[in-house]
Amino acid sequence: MTLPIGDYRVEISASGYINFTAYATVNENYNTYMETFLLVEGADGETGTATGQINNALTGNGVEGVSLSVRKGWNNSQNGDIVASTVTSSNGEYTLTLPIGNYTVTTEKAGYVSATINIIVQPEITDSQNGTITPNLSGNNYRIVLTWGSNPRDLDSHMVGSLSDGNPFHVYYSQKSSYDGKIQVCNLDVDDTTSYGPETVTLNATTNKPYYYYIYHYAGSGSLATSEAQIKIYQGESLVGKFNVPTDLGNNRYWNVFAIVDGQIIVKNTITSSPDVSYVSDSESSTMMLDFDDTGEDQEIYLYFCDKNLTQYKKILIYQFSY
């Protein structure tokens, strides 16, 4: 659907299924892909139980004492009443008994970024309704968390960028960390090879050069398009970006998701046969301008290197002459 930018509620109904509600934001200049909708078969009045585990994005282990609050619909952190609440056990597990349907669970714990997970409740027991939370970050650090479904079993996170000396780095399962001198620039915190995730990368952006993030379908049946993959980007104490895998761009093995440059997230969101790590142009990270100065006895031409906001940070005299 083509819509004006803004926030929307999506409602889906089908005979024999519980009505499904989800919320979405339509942004300018790129497509918004929603999750794969999981309709629940049954009738109003039936109840069921959802079970799952809330995991630490940095370790993959369950987190104790996470407060969970539940609202109807997906991607719903504030609309309507809280219909249930609970707290995770010592290994991060939880159990919720609710009318069958689809729900959003908001997770909160001191020292962690508040997050949401979408779950479904079917008749009897629906397991593996898992979620991920990440400890708060500081400085220029970003944390990128990948989750997906049961197939393909292994999706790999890749981060490509440049160090301050101009040399490239590539962090992935075979090279899990990169340093710029003594500073750790990027680290693959968790590498999941057996479905679901989380698979987590932490980035310390030390330069104004682009950092490219993409996913590779490494192993397992199915495709990226059918993987139900989702990526969340965190900075500080906030979620700053969320992407669902495109479902209409073919079955190639590389998902080029985004680049980070000068604190900005540049969205790509394509699926291709090889990784794309060149779509951020120089003009998006810096600008060069010429200026002619004739206020003095000599005439001078300067070259200015500016950031994308046209704030001067370097001035070079390239030519001087007199009449």
Backbone as numpy.savetxt, mean C-alpha at the origin, in Angstrom:
# Nx Ny Nz CAx CAy CAz Cx Cy Cz
-17.05 1.56 -13.81 -17.89 2.75 -13.81 -17.01 3.99 -13.81
-17.40 5.00 -14.59 -16.71 6.29 -14.60 -17.51 7.27 -13.77
-16.87 7.84 -12.76 -17.56 8.69 -11.79 -16.73 9.92 -11.48
-17.36 11.00 -11.04 -16.60 12.14 -10.54 -15.79 11.73 -9.31
-14.67 12.42 -9.07 -13.87 12.10 -7.89 -14.71 12.33 -6.63
-14.50 11.50 -5.63 -15.27 11.62 -4.39 -15.41 10.28 -3.70
-16.16 10.26 -2.63 -16.39 9.06 -1.83 -17.74 8.44 -2.19
-17.78 7.10 -2.26 -18.98 6.40 -2.70 -19.27 5.20 -1.83
-20.55 4.82 -1.80 -20.99 3.56 -1.22 -21.48 2.67 -2.34
-20.95 1.45 -2.39 -21.33 0.47 -3.42 -22.23 -0.57 -2.77
-23.39 -0.80 -3.37 -24.32 -1.81 -2.86 -24.56 -2.88 -3.91
-24.47 -4.13 -3.51 -24.62 -5.26 -4.43 -25.68 -6.20 -3.87
-26.58 -6.62 -4.74 -27.60 -7.59 -4.31 -27.72 -8.68 -5.36
-27.97 -9.89 -4.90 -28.19 -11.03 -5.79 -29.09 -12.02 -5.07
-29.96 -12.65 -5.81 -30.91 -13.59 -5.22 -30.17 -14.71 -4.50
-30.56 -14.97 -3.27 -29.97 -16.05 -2.49 -28.75 -15.62 -1.68
-28.37 -14.33 -1.76 -27.18 -13.84 -1.05 -27.55 -12.66 -0.15
-26.76 -12.47 0.89 -26.92 -11.31 1.76 -26.48 -10.07 1.00
-27.25 -8.98 1.13 -26.86 -7.72 0.49 -25.46 -7.29 0.95
-24.69 -6.84 -0.01 -23.27 -6.52 0.22 -23.07 -5.01 0.07
-22.35 -4.41 1.02 -22.05 -2.98 0.97 -20.54 -2.77 1.11
-20.00 -1.84 0.32 -18.59 -1.46 0.42 -18.45 0.02 0.12
-17.40 0.62 0.66 -17.13 2.04 0.46 -15.84 2.19 -0.35
-15.80 3.24 -1.18 -14.63 3.45 -2.04 -14.45 4.93 -2.31
-13.21 5.32 -2.61 -12.89 6.69 -3.01 -12.39 6.68 -4.44
-12.97 7.53 -5.28 -12.52 7.69 -6.66 -11.57 8.88 -6.71
-10.34 8.63 -7.14 -9.32 9.66 -7.21 -9.12 10.15 -8.64
-8.47 11.28 -8.76 -8.23 11.87 -10.07 -7.03 11.20 -10.73
-7.11 11.01 -12.04 -5.99 10.61 -12.91 -5.61 9.14 -12.86
-6.26 8.32 -12.04 -5.98 6.88 -12.12 -7.19 6.08 -11.66
-7.24 4.83 -12.11 -8.36 3.96 -11.79 -8.28 3.49 -10.34
-9.43 3.42 -9.69 -9.53 2.83 -8.36 -10.05 1.41 -8.51
-9.23 0.43 -8.13 -9.64 -0.97 -8.16 -10.09 -1.38 -6.77
-11.30 -1.91 -6.68 -11.79 -2.39 -5.40 -11.41 -3.85 -5.19
-11.61 -4.32 -3.97 -11.33 -5.71 -3.66 -12.25 -6.65 -4.45
-11.88 -7.90 -4.53 -12.80 -8.91 -5.04 -13.92 -9.10 -4.02
-15.14 -8.85 -4.45 -16.28 -8.95 -3.52 -16.59 -10.41 -3.22
-16.76 -10.74 -1.96 -17.07 -12.09 -1.52 -18.49 -12.10 -0.97
-19.44 -12.47 -1.82 -20.84 -12.51 -1.40 -21.10 -13.72 -0.51
-21.95 -13.51 0.50 -22.26 -14.57 1.46 -23.63 -15.14 1.13
-23.66 -16.45 0.91 -24.91 -17.12 0.57 -25.71 -17.37 1.84
-27.00 -17.06 1.80 -27.84 -17.29 2.96 -28.97 -16.28 3.02
-29.60 -16.19 4.20 -30.77 -15.32 4.38 -30.59 -14.49 5.64
-31.27 -13.34 5.66 -31.24 -12.49 6.85 -31.71 -13.26 8.06
-31.07 -13.01 9.19 -31.43 -13.69 10.43 -30.49 -14.82 10.79
-29.76 -15.36 9.82 -28.77 -16.39 10.11 -27.54 -15.76 10.77
-26.87 -16.52 11.61 -25.63 -16.06 12.23 -24.49 -17.02 11.92
-23.29 -16.55 12.16 -22.10 -17.37 11.95 -20.96 -16.82 12.79
-19.82 -17.49 12.71 -18.65 -17.10 13.51 -17.45 -16.92 12.60
-16.78 -15.79 12.76 -15.53 -15.52 12.04 -14.37 -15.64 13.01
-13.30 -16.31 12.56 -12.09 -16.41 13.36 -10.91 -15.95 12.53
-9.89 -15.42 13.19 -8.70 -14.97 12.49 -7.60 -14.59 13.44
-6.54 -14.02 12.88 -5.38 -13.63 13.67 -4.92 -12.26 13.20
-4.54 -11.39 14.14 -3.98 -10.08 13.82 -2.46 -10.19 14.00
-1.73 -9.98 12.90 -0.29 -10.20 12.87 0.50 -8.89 12.83
1.71 -8.95 13.36 2.64 -7.83 13.31 3.31 -7.81 11.93
3.20 -6.68 11.21 3.77 -6.59 9.87 5.28 -6.75 9.86
5.96 -6.46 10.97 7.42 -6.55 11.02 7.92 -7.96 11.30
7.06 -8.79 11.92 7.51 -10.12 12.31 6.66 -11.24 11.74
5.42 -10.93 11.39 4.48 -11.96 10.96 3.83 -12.70 12.11
4.19 -12.36 13.35 3.64 -13.04 14.53 2.36 -12.37 15.00
1.52 -13.14 15.71 0.30 -12.60 16.27 0.56 -11.56 17.34
-0.36 -10.59 17.47 -0.21 -9.50 18.43 -1.30 -9.60 19.48
-0.90 -9.65 20.73 -1.83 -9.75 21.86 -2.42 -8.38 22.19
-3.66 -8.37 22.65 -4.25 -7.17 23.22 -4.66 -6.12 22.21
-4.94 -6.50 20.97 -5.41 -5.54 19.96 -6.92 -5.39 20.12
-7.39 -4.17 20.29 -8.82 -3.90 20.39 -9.45 -3.91 19.01
-10.54 -4.66 18.84 -11.22 -4.78 17.56 -12.64 -4.24 17.69
-13.04 -3.37 16.76 -14.41 -2.89 16.70 -14.95 -3.13 15.30
-16.22 -3.50 15.20 -16.80 -4.02 13.96 -17.95 -3.14 13.49
-17.95 -2.81 12.18 -19.07 -2.12 11.54 -19.48 -2.89 10.30
-20.74 -2.71 9.89 -21.25 -3.38 8.70 -20.62 -2.77 7.45
-20.41 -3.63 6.44 -19.84 -3.19 5.17 -18.33 -3.28 5.15
-17.78 -3.17 3.95 -16.32 -3.18 3.77 -15.79 -1.76 3.64
-14.55 -1.59 4.06 -13.86 -0.29 4.00 -14.65 0.77 4.78
-15.20 0.36 5.89 -16.07 1.22 6.67 -15.50 1.41 8.07
-14.80 2.51 8.28 -14.21 2.78 9.59 -15.01 3.77 10.41
-16.10 4.35 9.84 -16.79 5.40 10.59 -18.29 5.50 10.34
-18.82 4.81 9.36 -20.24 4.94 9.05 -21.07 3.94 9.84
-22.08 4.44 10.57 -22.97 3.55 11.31 -22.40 3.15 12.66
-23.16 2.34 13.36 -22.80 1.95 14.72 -21.79 0.81 14.73
-21.04 0.72 15.82 -20.21 -0.46 16.09 -21.14 -1.58 16.54
-21.07 -2.71 15.84 -22.01 -3.80 16.11 -21.41 -4.91 16.97
-20.08 -4.89 17.17 -19.44 -5.88 18.02 -18.03 -5.40 18.33
-17.45 -5.94 19.39 -16.07 -5.61 19.74 -15.46 -6.77 20.51
-14.12 -6.86 20.45 -13.42 -7.90 21.19 -11.95 -7.51 21.27
-11.12 -8.35 21.90 -9.69 -8.11 22.05 -8.97 -9.40 21.69
-7.83 -9.29 20.99 -7.10 -10.48 20.57 -6.47 -11.19 21.76
-6.30 -12.50 21.61 -5.72 -13.34 22.65 -4.19 -13.22 22.64
-3.54 -14.04 23.45 -2.08 -13.97 23.61 -1.34 -14.25 22.31
-1.93 -14.99 21.39 -1.28 -15.25 20.10 -1.91 -14.46 18.95
-2.71 -13.45 19.30 -3.27 -12.56 18.28 -4.56 -13.04 17.67
-5.15 -14.12 18.17 -6.36 -14.66 17.57 -7.61 -13.99 18.14
-8.69 -14.03 17.35 -9.97 -13.47 17.79 -11.10 -14.34 17.25
-12.28 -14.18 17.86 -13.50 -14.86 17.42 -14.65 -13.87 17.54
-15.47 -13.80 16.47 -16.63 -12.91 16.46 -17.85 -13.68 15.95
-18.95 -13.64 16.67 -20.20 -14.23 16.23 -21.16 -13.11 15.85
-21.64 -13.13 14.59 -22.41 -12.01 14.04 -23.45 -12.53 13.06
-24.45 -11.71 12.71 -25.29 -12.06 11.56 -24.43 -12.22 10.32
-24.74 -13.19 9.45 -23.90 -13.43 8.29 -23.90 -12.18 7.38
-22.76 -11.96 6.71 -22.61 -10.79 5.85 -21.18 -10.33 5.81
-20.97 -9.07 5.41 -19.61 -8.53 5.29 -19.42 -7.37 6.26
-18.20 -7.29 6.83 -17.92 -6.35 7.92 -16.51 -5.77 7.78
-16.33 -4.60 8.43 -15.00 -4.00 8.59 -14.62 -4.07 10.05
-13.40 -4.55 10.31 -12.86 -4.61 11.67 -11.77 -3.55 11.79
-11.93 -2.62 12.73 -10.91 -1.61 13.01 -10.03 -2.12 14.15
-8.70 -2.07 13.94 -7.74 -2.58 14.92 -7.01 -1.41 15.57
-6.88 -1.47 16.90 -6.20 -0.40 17.63 -5.38 -0.99 18.78
-4.14 -0.49 18.87 -3.29 -0.81 20.02 -2.23 0.26 20.14
-1.90 0.66 21.37 -0.89 1.69 21.59 0.43 1.28 20.95
1.06 2.22 20.23 2.33 1.94 19.57 2.21 1.41 18.17
0.97 1.18 17.71 0.72 0.66 16.37 -0.18 1.62 15.60
-0.06 1.59 14.28 -0.93 2.38 13.42 -2.30 1.71 13.39
-3.35 2.48 13.66 -4.71 1.93 13.55 -4.97 1.49 12.11
-5.65 0.38 11.94 -5.87 -0.18 10.61 -7.25 -0.81 10.53
-7.64 -1.19 9.33 -8.91 -1.89 9.13 -8.68 -3.14 8.30
-9.52 -4.15 8.54 -9.52 -5.34 7.70 -10.96 -5.66 7.34
-11.14 -6.18 6.14 -12.46 -6.60 5.68 -12.64 -8.10 5.94
-13.77 -8.47 6.53 -14.02 -9.88 6.80 -15.41 -10.25 6.30
-15.65 -11.55 6.16 -16.98 -12.06 5.90 -17.36 -13.04 6.99
-18.66 -13.13 7.26 -19.19 -14.10 8.22 -20.21 -14.94 7.48
-19.92 -16.24 7.38 -20.81 -17.19 6.72 -21.49 -18.07 7.78
-22.52 -18.83 7.40 -23.11 -19.76 8.36 -22.03 -20.70 8.93
-22.17 -21.05 10.19 -21.21 -21.86 10.93 -19.91 -21.08 11.12
-18.72 -21.59 10.69 -17.44 -20.95 11.00 -16.74 -20.53 9.71
-16.26 -19.29 9.67 -15.43 -18.78 8.58 -14.07 -18.45 9.17
-13.04 -19.23 8.80 -11.72 -19.00 9.39 -10.83 -18.18 8.46
-9.59 -17.95 8.88 -8.57 -17.21 8.11 -8.99 -15.79 7.79
-9.79 -15.17 8.66 -10.15 -13.75 8.49 -9.08 -12.91 9.20
-7.88 -12.92 8.61 -6.69 -12.38 9.26 -6.47 -10.91 8.90
-5.68 -10.23 9.72 -5.32 -8.85 9.47 -3.90 -8.57 9.92
-3.40 -7.38 9.59 -2.03 -7.00 9.88 -2.01 -5.59 10.46
-1.20 -5.38 11.50 -0.96 -4.04 12.01 0.55 -3.81 12.06
0.93 -2.55 11.98 2.35 -2.22 11.94 2.71 -1.26 13.07
3.87 -1.44 13.70 4.32 -0.45 14.69 4.47 0.93 14.04
4.27 1.99 14.84 4.44 3.35 14.35 5.83 3.56 13.77
5.92 4.44 12.77 7.19 4.75 12.12 7.62 6.16 12.47
8.90 6.46 12.23 9.43 7.80 12.49 10.17 8.31 11.27
10.41 9.62 11.22 11.21 10.22 10.16 10.62 10.01 8.79
11.50 9.73 7.80 11.09 9.54 6.41 10.76 8.09 6.08
10.62 7.26 7.10 10.39 5.85 6.86 8.98 5.58 6.32
8.92 4.63 5.40 7.65 4.11 4.89 7.65 2.60 5.15
6.46 2.07 5.40 6.32 0.61 5.49 5.25 0.17 4.52
5.60 -0.78 3.65 4.70 -1.28 2.61 4.35 -2.72 2.95
3.07 -3.00 3.10 2.60 -4.32 3.54 1.74 -4.94 2.44
2.14 -6.12 1.99 1.43 -6.88 0.96 0.70 -8.04 1.60
-0.59 -8.18 1.28 -1.36 -9.37 1.64 -2.09 -9.87 0.40
-2.46 -11.15 0.41 -3.18 -11.71 -0.73 -3.91 -12.97 -0.31
-4.55 -13.65 -1.27 -5.34 -14.83 -0.98 -4.51 -16.10 -0.99
-5.18 -17.23 -1.17 -4.48 -18.53 -1.10 -3.67 -18.82 -2.36
-4.08 -18.27 -3.50 -3.36 -18.49 -4.75 -3.20 -17.18 -5.51
-2.02 -17.00 -6.15 -0.82 -17.82 -6.11 -0.22 -17.86 -4.69
0.51 -18.92 -4.41 1.01 -19.07 -3.05 2.15 -18.12 -2.72
2.92 -17.66 -3.74 4.09 -16.83 -3.46 4.13 -15.61 -4.37
3.86 -14.44 -3.79 4.07 -13.15 -4.44 5.27 -12.47 -3.78
6.15 -11.90 -4.59 7.38 -11.30 -4.06 7.36 -9.78 -4.19
7.76 -9.10 -3.11 7.90 -7.65 -3.10 9.30 -7.25 -3.55
9.37 -6.22 -4.39 10.64 -5.69 -4.88 10.67 -4.17 -4.69
11.81 -3.65 -4.23 12.03 -2.21 -4.14 13.35 -1.88 -4.84
13.29 -0.94 -5.80 14.45 -0.54 -6.57 14.63 0.96 -6.41
15.88 1.40 -6.18 16.13 2.83 -6.03 17.60 3.14 -6.15
17.98 4.35 -5.72 19.37 4.80 -5.82 19.86 5.24 -4.44
21.15 4.98 -4.19 21.80 5.45 -2.98 22.29 6.88 -3.20
22.78 7.52 -2.14 23.20 8.92 -2.26 24.38 9.09 -3.20
25.19 8.04 -3.42 26.31 8.14 -4.36 25.90 7.83 -5.79
24.62 7.60 -6.02 24.12 7.33 -7.36 24.06 5.87 -7.72
24.66 5.00 -6.91 24.61 3.56 -7.20 23.21 3.01 -6.93
22.77 2.05 -7.76 21.43 1.48 -7.58 21.40 0.44 -6.47
20.20 0.18 -5.94 20.00 -0.96 -5.05 18.71 -1.66 -5.45
18.60 -2.92 -5.07 17.43 -3.74 -5.38 17.21 -4.68 -4.20
16.14 -4.45 -3.45 15.83 -5.28 -2.30 14.68 -6.21 -2.66
14.91 -7.52 -2.44 13.89 -8.55 -2.67 14.36 -9.79 -1.93
13.77 -10.97 -2.20 14.03 -12.13 -1.37 15.48 -12.58 -1.37
16.24 -12.30 -2.46 17.64 -12.70 -2.53 18.59 -11.65 -1.98
18.13 -10.44 -1.82 18.93 -9.34 -1.27 18.00 -8.55 -0.34
17.94 -8.98 0.91 16.88 -8.52 1.79 17.14 -7.17 2.45
18.33 -6.61 2.27 18.62 -5.34 2.91 19.62 -4.55 2.08
19.53 -3.22 2.17 20.48 -2.34 1.47 20.83 -1.18 2.39
22.14 -0.80 2.38 22.63 0.27 3.24 23.24 1.38 2.39
23.03 2.62 2.87 23.68 3.80 2.30 24.70 4.25 3.35
25.95 3.80 3.20 26.91 3.96 4.29 26.48 3.10 5.45
26.27 3.73 6.61 25.83 3.00 7.80 24.32 3.06 7.99
23.62 3.74 7.08 22.17 3.90 7.21 21.45 2.81 6.42
20.57 2.09 7.07 19.77 1.10 6.36 18.68 1.81 5.56
18.75 1.68 4.23 17.81 2.35 3.35 16.55 1.54 3.16
16.69 0.24 3.01 15.53 -0.59 2.70 15.75 -1.99 3.27
14.66 -2.58 3.75 14.75 -3.92 4.32 13.48 -4.70 4.04
13.65 -5.95 3.61 12.52 -6.88 3.48 12.34 -7.52 4.85
11.38 -7.01 5.62 11.20 -7.45 7.00 10.61 -8.85 7.09
9.63 -9.13 6.24 8.97 -10.44 6.24 8.83 -10.91 4.80
9.27 -12.13 4.52 9.13 -12.75 3.20 8.22 -13.96 3.36
7.00 -13.85 2.85 6.02 -14.93 2.98 5.96 -15.71 1.67
6.12 -17.02 1.74 6.11 -17.87 0.54 4.94 -18.84 0.52
4.03 -18.74 1.49 2.97 -19.74 1.61 1.59 -19.10 1.72
1.30 -18.12 0.87 -0.02 -17.50 0.76 -0.31 -16.52 1.90
-1.21 -15.61 1.61 -1.84 -14.67 2.53 -0.97 -13.49 2.95
0.32 -13.69 3.26 1.13 -12.63 3.80 0.96 -12.55 5.32
1.45 -11.47 5.95 1.98 -10.28 5.29 3.40 -10.48 4.75
3.71 -9.73 3.70 5.08 -9.56 3.23 5.37 -8.06 3.31
6.44 -7.70 4.01 6.62 -6.32 4.43 7.99 -5.77 4.04
7.98 -4.54 3.53 9.20 -3.80 3.20 9.19 -2.48 3.95
10.32 -2.12 4.58 10.47 -0.81 5.20 11.50 -0.01 4.41
11.14 1.22 4.06 11.99 2.10 3.26 12.31 3.36 4.05
13.62 3.71 4.10 14.07 4.98 4.64 14.52 5.84 3.46
13.69 6.79 3.05 13.97 7.57 1.84 15.06 8.60 2.13
16.29 8.31 1.72 17.44 9.17 2.03 17.82 10.10 0.88
17.21 9.94 -0.30 17.51 10.81 -1.43 16.19 11.31 -2.03
16.28 12.25 -3.00 15.09 12.71 -3.71 14.89 11.97 -5.02
15.62 10.87 -5.20 15.47 10.04 -6.38 14.29 9.09 -6.22
13.72 8.59 -7.31 12.56 7.69 -7.20 12.91 6.34 -6.57
12.00 5.84 -5.77 12.05 4.47 -5.25 10.84 3.74 -5.84
11.11 2.68 -6.59 10.06 1.95 -7.29 9.70 0.68 -6.53
8.39 0.44 -6.37 7.91 -0.77 -5.71 7.05 -1.56 -6.69
7.37 -2.85 -6.83 6.56 -3.71 -7.69 6.48 -5.12 -7.11
5.51 -5.90 -7.60 5.26 -7.26 -7.16 5.51 -8.22 -8.31
6.11 -9.37 -7.99 6.33 -10.42 -8.98 5.60 -11.69 -8.55
4.83 -12.26 -9.47 4.18 -13.55 -9.24 5.25 -14.63 -9.39
5.77 -15.09 -8.25 6.92 -16.01 -8.26 6.50 -17.46 -8.45
5.47 -17.90 -7.74 5.11 -19.32 -7.78 3.65 -19.52 -7.39
3.08 -20.61 -7.87 1.73 -20.99 -7.51 0.75 -20.77 -8.63
-0.41 -21.41 -8.50 -1.43 -21.35 -9.54 -2.16 -20.01 -9.49
-2.98 -19.78 -10.51 -3.69 -18.52 -10.58 -2.81 -17.42 -11.15
-3.23 -16.18 -10.95 -2.51 -15.04 -11.53 -2.60 -13.87 -10.56
-1.85 -12.82 -10.86 -1.97 -11.61 -10.06 -3.41 -11.09 -10.05
-4.04 -11.13 -11.22 -5.40 -10.59 -11.34 -6.39 -11.30 -10.42
-6.16 -12.57 -10.14 -7.07 -13.35 -9.29 -6.54 -13.55 -7.88
-5.45 -12.89 -7.53 -4.75 -13.13 -6.26 -5.40 -12.45 -5.06
-6.30 -11.48 -5.30 -6.87 -10.66 -4.23 -5.79 -9.88 -3.48
-4.68 -9.59 -4.16 -3.56 -8.89 -3.52 -3.94 -7.46 -3.17
-3.46 -7.02 -2.03 -3.68 -5.65 -1.57 -2.39 -5.13 -0.93
-2.10 -3.86 -1.18 -0.91 -3.22 -0.63 -1.33 -2.00 0.17
-0.78 -1.87 1.37 -1.00 -0.71 2.21 0.34 -0.04 2.50
0.36 1.30 2.40 1.56 2.08 2.65 1.33 2.90 3.92
2.27 2.78 4.87 2.18 3.51 6.12 3.36 4.47 6.26
3.10 5.61 6.88 4.16 6.55 7.25 3.76 7.21 8.56
4.73 7.34 9.49 4.40 7.90 10.79 3.37 7.05 11.49
2.24 7.66 11.83 1.15 6.94 12.49 -0.08 6.84 11.60
0.14 6.87 10.28 -1.00 6.93 9.35 -0.86 5.95 8.19
-2.00 5.54 7.68 -2.08 4.85 6.40 -2.13 5.92 5.31
-1.15 5.92 4.39 -1.07 6.98 3.39 -1.40 6.49 1.98
-1.61 5.20 1.80 -1.96 4.68 0.48 -2.44 3.25 0.57
-3.38 2.90 -0.33 -3.87 1.52 -0.40 -4.18 1.18 -1.85
-3.74 0.01 -2.29 -3.93 -0.40 -3.68 -4.40 -1.85 -3.73
-5.43 -2.09 -4.53 -5.87 -3.45 -4.84 -5.38 -3.80 -6.24
-5.05 -5.07 -6.43 -4.47 -5.49 -7.71 -5.48 -5.27 -8.85
-5.04 -4.75 -9.99 -5.94 -4.61 -11.15 -6.42 -5.98 -11.62
-7.69 -6.05 -11.99 -8.28 -7.33 -12.41 -8.58 -7.38 -13.90
-8.27 -6.31 -14.63 -8.65 -6.25 -16.05 -7.47 -5.94 -16.97
-6.24 -6.21 -16.50 -5.05 -5.85 -17.27 -4.23 -7.05 -17.71
-4.84 -8.22 -17.77 -4.15 -9.40 -18.26 -3.51 -10.22 -17.17
-2.77 -11.25 -17.59 -2.22 -12.24 -16.66 -0.70 -12.28 -16.64
-0.04 -11.16 -16.97 1.41 -11.12 -16.84 1.82 -11.16 -15.37
3.12 -11.25 -15.10 3.59 -11.61 -13.76 4.12 -10.45 -12.93
4.20 -9.24 -13.51 4.71 -8.09 -12.76 3.61 -7.06 -12.54
3.44 -6.67 -11.29 2.51 -5.60 -10.94 3.33 -4.38 -10.51
3.38 -3.37 -11.38 4.09 -2.13 -11.10 3.14 -1.22 -10.32
3.39 -1.03 -9.03 2.38 -0.43 -8.17 2.57 1.09 -8.04
3.72 1.52 -7.56 3.92 2.95 -7.32 5.41 3.24 -7.19
5.73 4.54 -7.20 7.06 5.04 -6.86 6.91 6.09 -5.79
7.92 6.23 -4.94 7.97 7.30 -3.95 9.11 8.23 -4.35
8.82 9.52 -4.48 9.85 10.50 -4.84 9.53 11.82 -4.15
10.51 12.33 -3.42 10.34 13.60 -2.70 9.10 13.60 -1.81
8.82 12.48 -1.18 7.68 12.41 -0.28 6.34 12.24 -0.96
6.33 12.09 -2.28 5.09 11.92 -3.03 4.96 10.49 -3.53
3.74 9.97 -3.53 3.47 8.64 -4.08 2.98 8.81 -5.51
3.74 8.27 -6.47 3.40 8.34 -7.88 2.81 7.00 -8.28
1.53 6.98 -8.63 0.81 5.72 -8.89 1.06 5.26 -10.32
1.33 3.96 -10.49 1.44 3.34 -11.81 0.33 2.32 -12.00
0.31 1.27 -11.17 -0.78 0.29 -11.13 -1.03 -0.38 -12.48
0.03 -0.97 -13.04 -0.09 -1.72 -14.29 0.43 -3.14 -14.07
0.01 -4.05 -14.95 0.52 -5.42 -14.95 1.20 -5.66 -16.29
2.49 -6.05 -16.23 3.30 -6.16 -17.44 4.15 -7.42 -17.41
4.83 -7.69 -18.54 5.67 -8.89 -18.65 7.07 -8.68 -18.09
7.42 -7.45 -17.77 8.71 -7.14 -17.14 8.51 -5.93 -16.23
9.37 -5.75 -15.22 9.16 -4.64 -14.29 9.41 -3.29 -14.96
8.64 -2.29 -14.57 8.78 -0.93 -15.07 9.35 -0.08 -13.94
10.60 0.34 -14.08 11.26 1.15 -13.04 11.82 2.43 -13.65
11.04 3.02 -14.58 11.52 4.25 -15.25 10.38 5.22 -15.54
9.22 5.06 -14.92 8.08 5.88 -15.30 8.04 7.24 -14.60
8.89 7.47 -13.62 8.96 8.79 -13.00 10.00 9.62 -13.74
9.55 10.70 -14.38 10.47 11.54 -15.15 11.25 12.46 -14.23
12.36 12.99 -14.73 13.17 13.91 -13.94 12.37 15.12 -13.50
11.40 15.53 -14.32 10.63 16.73 -14.00 9.76 16.54 -12.78
9.49 15.27 -12.40 8.67 15.03 -11.22 9.49 15.08 -9.95
10.83 14.93 -10.06 11.66 15.00 -8.87 12.45 16.30 -8.80
12.72 16.95 -9.94 13.44 18.21 -9.92 13.20 18.96 -11.22
13.51 20.25 -11.22 13.33 21.11 -12.38 14.57 21.96 -12.57
14.95 22.19 -13.83 16.06 23.09 -14.13 15.50 24.33 -14.81
16.01 25.52 -14.42 15.57 26.76 -15.02 16.78 27.64 -15.33
16.72 28.38 -16.44 17.73 29.37 -16.81 17.26 30.76 -16.40
18.19 31.59 -15.94 17.85 32.96 -15.57 18.95 33.90 -16.06
18.56 35.06 -16.59 19.48 36.06 -17.13 19.54 37.22 -16.15
20.74 37.58 -15.69 20.93 38.66 -14.72 21.73 39.78 -15.37
21.09 40.95 -15.57 21.79 42.09 -16.18 21.78 43.29 -15.24
21.71 43.04 -13.93 21.63 44.15 -12.99 23.00 44.77 -12.70
24.07 44.04 -12.95 25.41 44.56 -12.68 26.13 44.96 -13.95
27.43 45.21 -13.80 28.25 45.61 -14.96 28.38 44.46 -15.95
28.51 43.24 -15.42 28.60 42.06 -16.27 27.23 41.43 -16.45
27.07 40.76 -17.57 25.83 40.03 -17.84 26.07 38.55 -17.53
25.14 37.95 -16.79 25.35 36.59 -16.32 24.13 35.71 -16.60
24.40 34.47 -16.92 23.35 33.47 -17.09 23.55 32.39 -16.04
22.50 32.12 -15.27 22.56 31.13 -14.21 21.64 29.94 -14.54
22.06 28.77 -14.06 21.23 27.58 -14.12 20.79 27.25 -12.70
19.47 27.18 -12.50 18.91 26.86 -11.19 18.38 25.42 -11.20
18.76 24.66 -10.17 18.16 23.35 -9.95 17.13 23.51 -8.84
15.88 23.17 -9.14 14.79 23.37 -8.19 14.04 22.07 -7.97
13.39 22.01 -6.81 12.50 20.87 -6.59 11.19 21.12 -7.33
10.27 20.14 -7.24 9.05 20.23 -8.05 8.14 21.38 -7.62
8.38 21.93 -6.42 7.61 23.08 -5.97 8.26 24.40 -6.37
9.33 24.30 -7.19 10.07 25.47 -7.68 10.70 26.27 -6.55
11.16 25.57 -5.54 11.91 26.18 -4.45 13.40 26.02 -4.75
14.11 27.15 -4.94 15.51 27.09 -5.34 16.35 26.38 -4.29
17.22 25.45 -4.73 18.16 24.88 -3.80 19.59 24.85 -4.33
19.81 25.20 -5.62 21.17 25.28 -6.13 21.22 26.22 -7.31
22.26 27.08 -7.35 22.41 28.08 -8.41 23.82 27.99 -8.96
23.93 27.85 -10.30 25.24 27.68 -10.94 25.40 28.73 -12.04
26.51 29.48 -12.00 26.82 30.42 -13.08 27.38 29.63 -14.25
26.71 29.72 -15.41 27.17 28.95 -16.57 27.77 29.82 -17.66
27.51 31.15 -17.64 28.09 32.01 -18.67 28.09 33.46 -18.20
29.17 34.17 -18.48 29.29 35.57 -18.10 29.93 36.35 -19.26
29.39 37.55 -19.54 29.93 38.35 -20.65 29.63 39.83 -20.39
30.31 40.68 -21.17 30.11 42.14 -21.07 29.80 42.69 -22.45
29.00 43.76 -22.49 28.71 44.41 -23.77 29.92 45.21 -24.22
